[in-house]
């Protein structure tokens, strides 16, 4: 119980039906190229031309094949997550295949037995063989397992809105950073949900303070210099919202970045002042409904574009700047590692996109889907920057989904007309083009391809 | 009197499935599993393989002491329920212990129903339901050269095949005009019967046994045709009946089995029933009937457990669907849902595909655009997917052509779209 497992993910949009995975699976598991022996089955979709579907064991958490097995030959290994099949004990009754609604355990008439995927001991052959990236071995479970064992540095029962993933973000982040840290949470959702505490009681197990909206970076800079002077290496962390970063907090942050103050500054961007009544901020995107950019006869949401804060921070030549999204947890953790190393030298800035179920009008269960679609449509791009290495995308911006697939998920864009949509499409393209140009100019890879 | 939050009577599929659901949400509530058998949990389905010697009792246990320790289960074997006092929320066990429960699940399964054949009670015979039955039968094979199996249902057919495989001369007597009724139509049953004959089993289909008598160490049965068959060994597999004797004439409502609603609750507060012992609604008729198949026991046990723990994710029981995977002499027969169109409305679409030479058979029944049943011999389709197509009444109209020509891939396509 309480253990997560890596999975084989299927990105249906990338599958071209080549069938290489089946050939490789049959080879790895049965020593033949005959795809009849493949544990995974790619089938053509009847609903859409040139589209494919997958039948594969899901290694269910509560597997019905196991409950249906009368001989004890199927079990669930809670350590590896795999549902192994023991040929020794199997009596070939096929009752397991009755229990599976996915076609994940099937009868192989040629072999006279059932067969199923065993994830190749954590190194699935099918994934390695997939030429289009449609099959992916998703290892984010390891992150949850490893960090789940570390101490949670916030109290239980923080009062974030239902579906808000900022809580997930701060709990993960501080587990990773550990207790040798001082945290600043300026006015905003993260302070408001109780991290600084209630009624004289603290909301976290480490020193946490509540600066003004305007001076987060200055206060952390001062605290850090003091610790440096007394010879203690303590990590300074800001967990700020976009209001406290992009608008009112900007002057002090810009100054601290320019001076190279040593800290990790995390901006959790939900595109507005969400805990004070959903007012617009400098980070609110074009066309968004907020309480101060209402939708009526004359106004149709915000009429200006958002400031591109991570790019502005990159222009300060910080030690490290990156964008992140919690739908890509493994990516976030890699960046957090680098940011922590950089914060020992100077300013490290992480900009995390954080959809707000309450203020954006999205169902609380789809926050992660909104995060994911934002990236897959290029509305949000995932990249990192370091002065010596330049800019590098950590998620490809090629072949994005139409931006509407992202916009349609949030009520705050419900009113958009064609002209507004075109404006957003253009600005998404422009932002990507700018970053691409910057990448070519700054990174080694980019410089190489420019030279060619 | 001992106290327990959850008391589960029985330790087979329905019971273990309920245990699983309960421990999903309540890892610590005291849970006691009491069972009549003096063994670790095993499945009756696996017994034919114990009889043949292909497997061994110690190899087929479904759970062990380590599992019970890890899941904080108090496992009491060799002590079935003997009486139930619903006013007191308590039971007495055959070993004299008294237990008070907060919630009780009756998952005591079924036991062989012995037909009223004149002379049978004075004749030595075997049945096959418990591990002890299987071990006895296996031991009896050492000296037996011939056997008569009464009943051409699932259990009789399984047993007969395993007997002939170890060199025993077997005759099957079945009263009805075909074997395996309810799962396969007459035509498919013929293919199965033919295979048995080719493998040396004597088939007496459509014959009723009218008498039985001892014959030396063995038995002699007489048929309505006037024939007499003698054998070293008599095996009675003429059906099963729910084990409900501990209810006596108490207030728990029964018919053939214990009557339950769509959450497997009985008419009495704090008491649930699941599996072969329960009489739950049938998917097709909407009437309550006893089932007697393993996947239904698992499903009902799961729902009972969820209901006992008030799991908010519970979905009511959609109703029992006949399901069968039946391997015989290296062939595979599978049946999901209705197999005989004669019981269905006239406009039911029937697609039949038989190839006698290759011994393949497939029948698909579609009504109002939905799958009603699919059965096959040596054809492949995923029964779990077909079961879902039936239960969810998935509209097959848009993909009918593809489904009829390739139910496997079409089913996988439909389900992948549903689950992805
Ligand atoms: C030989 C054979 C072959 C079969 N093959 C198939 C097959 O191929 N496919 C299929 O779907 N089904 C098959 N079945 C049926 C299947 O095994 C049952 O449907 C399934 O086991 C029902 O599970 P259950 O938990 O409801 O009851 P059971 O498995 O009958 O278990 C009942 C439990 O209750 C206990 N018990 C009994 N009386 C008491 C009491 N008074 N107090 C406490 N505990 C008690 C027993 O010890 C046992 O643990 C077969 C059955 C047999 C016998």
PDB file of C-alpha atoms in Angstrom, chain A residues 1 10 12 36 41-47 52-55 58 61-62 64 66-72 88-95 97-103 105-107 112, chain B residues 13 16-17 20 23-24 27 43 45-46 49 54 59-63 294-295 298-299 302 323 325 330 332 334 382-385 387-388 398-399 402 409-410 412-413 415-417 419-420:
ATOM      1  CA  UNK A   1       0.000   0.000   0.000  1.00  0.00           C
ATOM      2  CA  UNK A  10       0.691   5.067 -24.660  1.00  0.00           C
ATOM      3  CA  UNK A  12      -2.022   7.423 -29.136  1.00  0.00           C
ATOM      4  CA  UNK A  36       1.032 -13.678 -32.252  1.00  0.00           C
ATOM      5  CA  UNK A  41      -1.389  -5.589 -29.247  1.00  0.00           C
ATOM      6  CA  UNK A  42      -1.679  -2.548 -31.474  1.00  0.00           C
ATOM      7  CA  UNK A  43      -5.027  -2.600 -33.273  1.00  0.00           C
ATOM      8  CA  UNK A  44      -6.308  -0.254 -35.971  1.00  0.00           C
ATOM      9  CA  UNK A  45      -8.978   2.151 -34.783  1.00  0.00           C
ATOM     10  CA  UNK A  46     -12.283   1.927 -36.567  1.00  0.00           C
ATOM     11  CA  UNK A  47     -13.308   5.379 -35.380  1.00  0.00           C
ATOM     12  CA  UNK A  52      -4.385   2.969 -33.479  1.00  0.00           C
ATOM     13  CA  UNK A  53      -5.402   1.600 -30.123  1.00  0.00           C
ATOM     14  CA  UNK A  54      -3.534  -0.555 -27.634  1.00  0.00           C
ATOM     15  CA  UNK A  55      -4.324  -3.649 -25.604  1.00  0.00           C
ATOM     16  CA  UNK A  58      -2.137  -2.238 -17.013  1.00  0.00           C
ATOM     17  CA  UNK A  61      -3.395  -1.870  -8.504  1.00  0.00           C
ATOM     18  CA  UNK A  62      -6.313  -4.131  -7.674  1.00  0.00           C
ATOM     19  CA  UNK A  64      -9.175  -8.755 -11.207  1.00  0.00           C
ATOM     20  CA  UNK A  66      -5.554 -12.215  -9.730  1.00  0.00           C
ATOM     21  CA  UNK A  67      -8.871 -12.509  -7.892  1.00  0.00           C
ATOM     22  CA  UNK A  68     -10.187 -14.728 -10.677  1.00  0.00           C
ATOM     23  CA  UNK A  69      -7.223 -17.101 -10.603  1.00  0.00           C
ATOM     24  CA  UNK A  70      -8.098 -20.415  -8.912  1.00  0.00           C
ATOM     25  CA  UNK A  71      -4.561 -21.778  -8.765  1.00  0.00           C
ATOM     26  CA  UNK A  72      -2.541 -18.961  -7.213  1.00  0.00           C
ATOM     27  CA  UNK A  88       4.353 -23.687 -12.793  1.00  0.00           C
ATOM     28  CA  UNK A  89       1.113 -23.132 -10.928  1.00  0.00           C
ATOM     29  CA  UNK A  90      -1.152 -22.305 -13.884  1.00  0.00           C
ATOM     30  CA  UNK A  91      -3.791 -24.873 -14.836  1.00  0.00           C
ATOM     31  CA  UNK A  92      -4.712 -23.132 -18.121  1.00  0.00           C
ATOM     32  CA  UNK A  93      -8.313 -22.495 -17.124  1.00  0.00           C
ATOM     33  CA  UNK A  94      -8.374 -18.997 -18.709  1.00  0.00           C
ATOM     34  CA  UNK A  95     -10.547 -17.541 -15.959  1.00  0.00           C
ATOM     35  CA  UNK A  97      -8.968 -13.598 -19.203  1.00  0.00           C
ATOM     36  CA  UNK A  98     -12.584 -13.253 -18.072  1.00  0.00           C
ATOM     37  CA  UNK A  99     -11.497 -10.813 -15.395  1.00  0.00           C
ATOM     38  CA  UNK A 100      -9.527  -8.501 -17.679  1.00  0.00           C
ATOM     39  CA  UNK A 101     -11.420  -5.762 -19.508  1.00  0.00           C
ATOM     40  CA  UNK A 102      -8.316  -4.500 -21.334  1.00  0.00           C
ATOM     41  CA  UNK A 103      -7.180  -7.531 -23.288  1.00  0.00           C
ATOM     42  CA  UNK A 105      -3.890 -11.185 -20.403  1.00  0.00           C
ATOM     43  CA  UNK A 106      -4.733 -13.324 -23.380  1.00  0.00           C
ATOM     44  CA  UNK A 107      -4.665 -16.912 -24.503  1.00  0.00           C
ATOM     45  CA  UNK A 112      -1.173 -23.356 -25.101  1.00  0.00           C
TER      46      UNK A 112
ATOM     47  CA  UNK B  13     -13.348 -16.450  -4.012  1.00  0.00           C
ATOM     48  CA  UNK B  16     -11.311 -13.206  -0.374  1.00  0.00           C
ATOM     49  CA  UNK B  17     -12.623 -10.657  -2.840  1.00  0.00           C
ATOM     50  CA  UNK B  20      -9.723  -7.230  -0.471  1.00  0.00           C
ATOM     51  CA  UNK B  23      -8.846  -3.724   3.469  1.00  0.00           C
ATOM     52  CA  UNK B  24      -8.678  -1.122   0.680  1.00  0.00           C
ATOM     53  CA  UNK B  27      -6.592  -1.505   7.160  1.00  0.00           C
ATOM     54  CA  UNK B  43     -10.515 -22.789  -5.108  1.00  0.00           C
ATOM     55  CA  UNK B  45     -12.218 -24.885  -9.558  1.00  0.00           C
ATOM     56  CA  UNK B  46      -8.694 -26.212  -9.219  1.00  0.00           C
ATOM     57  CA  UNK B  49      -6.164 -30.987 -11.261  1.00  0.00           C
ATOM     58  CA  UNK B  54      -1.306 -32.612 -12.174  1.00  0.00           C
ATOM     59  CA  UNK B  59       0.687 -25.820  -4.501  1.00  0.00           C
ATOM     60  CA  UNK B  60      -2.742 -24.302  -4.986  1.00  0.00           C
ATOM     61  CA  UNK B  61      -3.313 -22.228  -1.883  1.00  0.00           C
ATOM     62  CA  UNK B  62      -4.729 -18.810  -2.677  1.00  0.00           C
ATOM     63  CA  UNK B  63      -3.453 -17.080   0.476  1.00  0.00           C
ATOM     64  CA  UNK B 294     -16.204 -18.085 -10.140  1.00  0.00           C
ATOM     65  CA  UNK B 295     -16.144 -14.649 -11.839  1.00  0.00           C
ATOM     66  CA  UNK B 298     -15.391 -12.460  -7.288  1.00  0.00           C
ATOM     67  CA  UNK B 299     -17.630  -9.644  -8.491  1.00  0.00           C
ATOM     68  CA  UNK B 302     -16.068  -7.181  -4.268  1.00  0.00           C
ATOM     69  CA  UNK B 323     -19.459 -16.906 -18.353  1.00  0.00           C
ATOM     70  CA  UNK B 325     -13.873 -20.724 -20.172  1.00  0.00           C
ATOM     71  CA  UNK B 330      -6.232 -29.197 -25.672  1.00  0.00           C
ATOM     72  CA  UNK B 332     -10.582 -24.044 -25.716  1.00  0.00           C
ATOM     73  CA  UNK B 334     -15.335 -19.814 -24.258  1.00  0.00           C
ATOM     74  CA  UNK B 382     -11.079 -11.686 -25.059  1.00  0.00           C
ATOM     75  CA  UNK B 383     -13.867 -12.833 -22.749  1.00  0.00           C
ATOM     76  CA  UNK B 384     -13.234  -9.984 -20.282  1.00  0.00           C
ATOM     77  CA  UNK B 385     -13.760  -7.420 -23.023  1.00  0.00           C
ATOM     78  CA  UNK B 387     -18.299  -9.252 -20.802  1.00  0.00           C
ATOM     79  CA  UNK B 388     -17.885  -5.467 -20.597  1.00  0.00           C
ATOM     80  CA  UNK B 398     -21.288   1.668 -36.077  1.00  0.00           C
ATOM     81  CA  UNK B 399     -18.742  -1.170 -36.038  1.00  0.00           C
ATOM     82  CA  UNK B 402     -15.839  -5.206 -38.269  1.00  0.00           C
ATOM     83  CA  UNK B 409      -9.430  -6.568 -32.561  1.00  0.00           C
ATOM     84  CA  UNK B 410     -12.708  -4.674 -32.661  1.00  0.00           C
ATOM     85  CA  UNK B 412      -9.797  -4.265 -28.117  1.00  0.00           C
ATOM     86  CA  UNK B 413     -10.277  -1.100 -30.141  1.00  0.00           C
ATOM     87  CA  UNK B 415     -12.243  -0.993 -24.946  1.00  0.00           C
ATOM     88  CA  UNK B 416      -8.983   0.869 -25.471  1.00  0.00           C
ATOM     89  CA  UNK B 417     -11.023   3.915 -26.472  1.00  0.00           C
ATOM     90  CA  UNK B 419     -10.420   3.096 -20.916  1.00  0.00           C
ATOM     91  CA  UNK B 420      -7.555   5.103 -22.338  1.00  0.00           C
TER      92      UNK B 420
END
